[in-house]
XYZ file of C-alpha atoms in Angstrom:
339
model
C 0.000 0.000 0.000
C 1.231 3.483 -0.822
C 2.706 5.641 1.917
C 0.220 8.318 2.963
C 3.172 10.629 3.675
C 4.540 10.362 0.137
C 5.645 13.727 -1.287
C 3.226 15.470 -3.603
C 5.734 15.226 -6.449
C 5.027 11.481 -6.584
C 1.446 12.203 -7.526
C -1.646 10.013 -7.104
C -1.679 6.216 -6.961
C -4.174 3.979 -8.790
C -7.369 3.535 -6.800
C -7.516 -0.171 -7.644
C -3.994 -0.808 -6.310
C -4.953 0.597 -2.913
C -8.674 -0.119 -2.567
C -9.367 -2.994 -4.943
C -12.275 -3.111 -7.375
C -14.626 -0.150 -7.519
C -17.764 -1.009 -5.492
C -21.013 -1.134 -7.437
C -24.120 0.639 -6.044
C -27.128 -1.586 -5.416
C -30.465 -0.228 -6.731
C -33.017 0.469 -4.023
C -36.780 0.108 -4.567
C -37.215 3.349 -2.670
C -35.450 6.402 -4.049
C -33.384 8.495 -1.650
C -33.809 12.206 -1.167
C -36.448 14.758 -0.356
C -39.662 14.168 -2.315
C -40.071 17.901 -2.803
C -36.770 18.211 -4.663
C -36.630 14.839 -6.440
C -38.817 13.649 -9.289
C -38.579 10.858 -11.839
C -38.190 11.400 -15.550
C -41.615 11.583 -17.249
C -40.436 9.336 -20.084
C -40.004 5.554 -20.019
C -36.945 6.011 -22.274
C -35.236 8.056 -19.557
C -36.693 6.059 -16.660
C -33.259 5.596 -15.092
C -32.985 9.344 -14.415
C -34.460 11.584 -11.759
C -34.477 15.356 -11.376
C -32.674 16.552 -8.282
C -32.210 20.250 -7.511
C -32.905 21.130 -11.133
C -30.451 18.632 -12.622
C -30.914 15.178 -14.108
C -28.934 12.406 -12.445
C -29.080 8.592 -12.630
C -31.359 7.292 -9.880
C -28.665 4.784 -8.951
C -26.265 7.622 -8.122
C -28.656 9.823 -6.136
C -27.602 8.401 -2.746
C -24.036 9.199 -3.771
C -24.945 12.790 -4.615
C -26.450 13.223 -1.161
C -23.478 11.579 0.538
C -20.999 13.806 -1.308
C -23.006 16.908 -0.464
C -23.295 15.990 3.189
C -20.010 14.327 4.023
C -17.119 14.764 1.591
C -14.141 16.687 2.938
C -11.333 17.328 0.442
C -7.681 17.441 1.373
C -5.309 20.144 0.276
C -3.920 19.103 -3.106
C -6.974 17.099 -4.192
C -7.864 17.363 -7.874
C -11.398 16.659 -9.127
C -12.003 15.861 -12.796
C -15.514 17.015 -13.677
C -17.418 16.437 -16.903
C -20.783 15.654 -18.409
C -21.122 12.016 -19.459
C -19.226 10.970 -22.614
C -17.116 14.099 -23.060
C -13.594 12.695 -22.971
C -13.549 11.735 -19.298
C -11.574 8.522 -19.851
C -8.885 10.341 -21.841
C -8.644 13.211 -19.356
C -8.360 10.766 -16.452
C -5.417 9.114 -18.205
C -3.715 12.420 -19.048
C -4.180 13.837 -15.549
C -3.006 10.649 -13.850
C 0.049 10.299 -16.100
C 0.924 13.965 -15.606
C 0.548 14.030 -11.829
C 2.144 10.610 -11.243
C 5.087 11.059 -13.624
C 7.565 11.247 -10.728
C 6.776 7.686 -9.664
C 5.761 6.425 -13.102
C 7.727 8.003 -15.974
C 5.618 7.898 -19.149
C 8.415 7.023 -21.592
C 7.890 3.870 -23.635
C 10.735 2.081 -21.848
C 8.743 1.942 -18.618
C 6.493 -1.029 -19.370
C 5.139 -1.189 -15.824
C 3.212 2.080 -16.028
C -0.195 1.648 -14.308
C -2.042 2.831 -17.428
C -0.598 -0.120 -19.360
C -2.235 -2.618 -16.994
C -5.253 -0.732 -15.652
C -8.193 1.063 -17.240
C -8.081 4.822 -16.474
C -11.269 4.390 -14.428
C -9.390 1.939 -12.184
C -6.787 4.627 -11.559
C -9.130 7.564 -10.971
C -12.334 6.727 -9.048
C -15.735 8.191 -9.915
C -16.947 9.713 -6.664
C -20.581 9.407 -7.735
C -20.273 5.599 -7.911
C -18.094 5.214 -4.843
C -20.347 7.244 -2.548
C -23.527 5.716 -4.009
C -22.162 2.312 -3.020
C -21.641 3.549 0.541
C -17.876 3.280 0.137
C -16.838 6.921 0.222
C -14.535 6.194 3.162
C -12.276 4.268 0.786
C -11.040 7.655 -0.396
C -9.359 8.037 3.005
C -6.959 5.203 2.110
C -5.528 7.087 -0.859
C -2.315 9.061 -0.283
C -2.224 12.727 -1.185
C -2.541 14.272 -3.615
C -5.697 12.410 -4.599
C -7.204 12.420 -8.081
C -10.936 11.733 -8.424
C -13.814 12.374 -10.811
C -17.481 13.357 -10.895
C -20.292 13.958 -13.392
C -22.150 16.287 -11.003
C -23.193 19.804 -11.969
C -21.114 22.516 -10.297
C -24.277 23.599 -8.466
C -24.484 20.158 -6.796
C -20.928 20.143 -5.480
C -20.590 20.868 -1.756
C -18.992 24.088 -0.578
C -16.177 21.940 0.814
C -15.079 21.584 -2.827
C -16.273 24.767 -4.524
C -15.079 27.144 -1.797
C -11.876 25.279 -0.945
C -8.888 26.761 -2.743
C -6.780 23.789 -1.737
C -8.918 21.572 -3.983
C -8.812 22.106 -7.751
C -11.241 21.147 -10.513
C -10.371 20.202 -14.094
C -13.447 20.312 -16.314
C -13.910 18.976 -19.835
C -16.869 19.252 -22.210
C -17.477 18.815 -25.928
C -19.885 19.742 -28.702
C -23.284 18.646 -27.316
C -24.122 16.965 -30.631
C -21.151 14.604 -30.368
C -21.811 14.112 -26.668
C -25.342 12.900 -27.386
C -24.200 10.502 -30.092
C -21.519 9.003 -27.857
C -23.923 8.809 -24.918
C -26.569 7.086 -27.033
C -24.155 4.346 -28.113
C -23.063 3.911 -24.497
C -26.504 3.880 -22.883
C -27.876 1.347 -25.336
C -25.866 -1.217 -23.407
C -28.454 -0.681 -20.664
C -31.469 0.332 -22.771
C -31.175 -1.501 -26.108
C -34.481 -0.177 -27.410
C -33.582 3.493 -26.827
C -33.865 5.279 -30.163
C -31.601 8.178 -30.995
C -34.581 10.350 -31.910
C -36.097 9.826 -28.437
C -32.831 10.677 -26.739
C -32.409 13.737 -28.930
C -35.920 15.031 -28.165
C -35.393 14.662 -24.450
C -32.000 16.355 -24.597
C -33.557 19.340 -26.362
C -35.888 19.605 -23.367
C -32.934 19.435 -20.981
C -33.620 15.828 -19.949
C -30.497 13.720 -20.320
C -27.638 12.245 -18.366
C -25.825 15.299 -16.947
C -28.740 17.421 -18.164
C -29.584 20.096 -18.838
C -26.268 19.989 -20.661
C -26.124 23.770 -21.077
C -26.496 24.247 -17.326
C -23.737 21.712 -16.673
C -21.337 23.513 -18.991
C -22.292 27.017 -17.835
C -21.834 26.157 -14.168
C -18.190 25.222 -14.621
C -17.553 27.904 -17.257
C -18.715 30.628 -14.895
C -16.709 29.116 -12.039
C -13.589 29.073 -14.219
C -14.081 32.736 -15.093
C -14.586 33.682 -11.445
C -11.699 31.539 -10.111
C -9.329 30.487 -12.913
C -6.775 29.367 -10.352
C -9.300 26.850 -9.016
C -11.209 25.636 -12.103
C -9.521 24.724 -15.398
C -12.022 24.638 -18.288
C -11.082 22.405 -21.238
C -12.879 21.574 -24.480
C -12.479 18.144 -26.051
C -12.097 19.472 -29.576
C -9.249 21.757 -28.518
C -7.632 18.847 -26.667
C -7.707 16.825 -29.897
C -6.100 19.671 -31.851
C -3.447 20.540 -29.260
C -2.929 17.621 -26.852
C 0.644 18.533 -25.862
C -0.092 22.202 -25.154
C -3.156 21.247 -23.132
C -1.149 18.695 -21.178
C 1.309 21.464 -20.318
C -1.621 23.651 -19.264
C -2.935 20.830 -17.055
C 0.490 20.342 -15.454
C 0.822 24.049 -14.649
C -2.695 24.145 -13.234
C -2.100 21.319 -10.748
C 1.182 22.920 -9.652
C 3.462 20.420 -11.404
C 4.754 22.290 -14.479
C 7.244 20.501 -16.706
C 10.809 21.477 -15.859
C 13.245 22.646 -18.562
C 14.845 19.206 -18.415
C 11.477 17.507 -18.897
C 10.696 19.809 -21.799
C 13.997 18.925 -23.421
C 13.305 15.223 -22.914
C 9.814 15.529 -24.415
C 7.956 14.282 -21.346
C 4.703 16.044 -22.298
C 4.759 14.277 -25.667
C 5.522 10.968 -23.922
C 2.396 11.459 -21.810
C 0.289 12.245 -24.862
C 1.578 9.127 -26.646
C 0.961 6.935 -23.598
C -2.588 8.270 -23.239
C -3.545 8.425 -26.914
C -6.898 6.936 -27.824
C -5.231 4.469 -30.197
C -2.742 3.332 -27.554
C -5.288 2.934 -24.757
C -7.805 1.164 -26.985
C -5.155 -1.335 -28.123
C -4.237 -2.460 -24.613
C -5.396 -5.895 -23.511
C -6.952 -4.537 -20.320
C -9.178 -2.256 -22.396
C -10.216 -5.054 -24.732
C -11.283 -7.281 -21.863
C -15.061 -7.686 -22.116
C -15.028 -9.517 -18.795
C -13.791 -6.514 -16.820
C -16.927 -4.592 -15.955
C -18.077 -1.649 -13.878
C -21.759 -0.835 -13.648
C -22.468 -3.363 -16.451
C -20.056 -1.669 -18.867
C -17.011 -3.592 -20.072
C -13.737 -1.718 -20.508
C -13.920 -1.748 -24.289
C -17.147 0.304 -24.177
C -15.128 3.321 -23.015
C -13.253 3.393 -26.332
C -15.536 3.825 -29.343
C -14.142 6.425 -31.789
C -12.483 9.219 -29.840
C -13.027 11.808 -32.552
C -15.016 14.959 -33.244
C -17.844 15.326 -35.752
C -19.436 11.866 -35.610
C -22.806 13.562 -35.132
C -23.088 13.919 -38.918
C -23.650 10.151 -39.117
C -26.631 10.270 -36.747
C -28.334 13.690 -37.057
C -30.027 15.449 -39.925
C -28.945 19.019 -40.608
C -32.290 20.189 -39.203
C -31.681 18.289 -35.967
C -28.177 19.739 -35.686
C -29.401 23.283 -36.275
C -32.159 22.846 -33.725
C -29.807 21.672 -30.973
C -27.184 24.274 -31.872
C -29.815 27.009 -31.669
C -31.044 25.853 -28.261
C -27.539 25.578 -26.818
C -26.282 28.878 -28.242
C -29.362 30.667 -26.896
C -28.758 29.200 -23.438
C -25.094 30.249 -23.586
C -25.805 33.727 -24.931
C -23.902 36.446 -23.083
C -21.583 33.994 -21.297
C -18.661 34.310 -23.689
C -18.780 30.553 -24.371
C -19.836 29.032 -27.683
C -19.679 25.669 -29.461
C -20.302 27.281 -32.872
């Protein structure tokens, strides 16, 4: 087990190496939460969602939301990766882990024992929503500092212990909502095979979707990043694809571990990008293993295409314009745009 007094330069350790397999929440016949602030989705197609404090969350994770709000206390140096569903979370987890843990685990190709070569990124960086929903939030206490964790919660749902704590930082990633919906649809059909894309699209336009309303999710973190740029780093998936090395440098500076001149000369940022590339991660045996599952999703389901613009294969131009119009109207005046 890792030493809890390890220096911060060592970075985080894989969750699975310290705590074992990620616990899986057990569905309850009775939903948690205050009846006045929680309501189920009106559609059978989205029956796994409920509305809590104006946001749409999976019913299975609602107990976790409450537990995080009521009992999570960050440590100084903690880093939270936040994102809507299917917006590059797996890739960002890998990049952040490789960047922060590079002292203990150099990313160069010669180091074949790097955790990301034997573990899925989700085994390295735990999803708080799942962990707390399973009643296992205390497992976080076993991780040495600095800890790296993730959430799909809206900024408005995060407790003040995170949002008002300058010792805890947030790295946020989002993507074009059209591509997010397409990726989410492919993913969710593992659970709801009869879910049509048109149904999911219609609900998303009404704000009803995983991480919905998507515009509120994005705006919450965008506004927080504008108000406190030293605390919230706002990234866009499309920009990450275009400039992965520069964005990895930005991430390293943000978490207080900038690349040294020697590391720059050695090309460490590029080594991290190569190690964490979609092609590399998808090719690994651990990420091809259909028997390794979390919440009924096998590891290979986290690696579909990893590209921008796939929405053109699923949406008509009218559908695309409709969603673009809704999103741009919601973002009007914020300084943020997906156009």
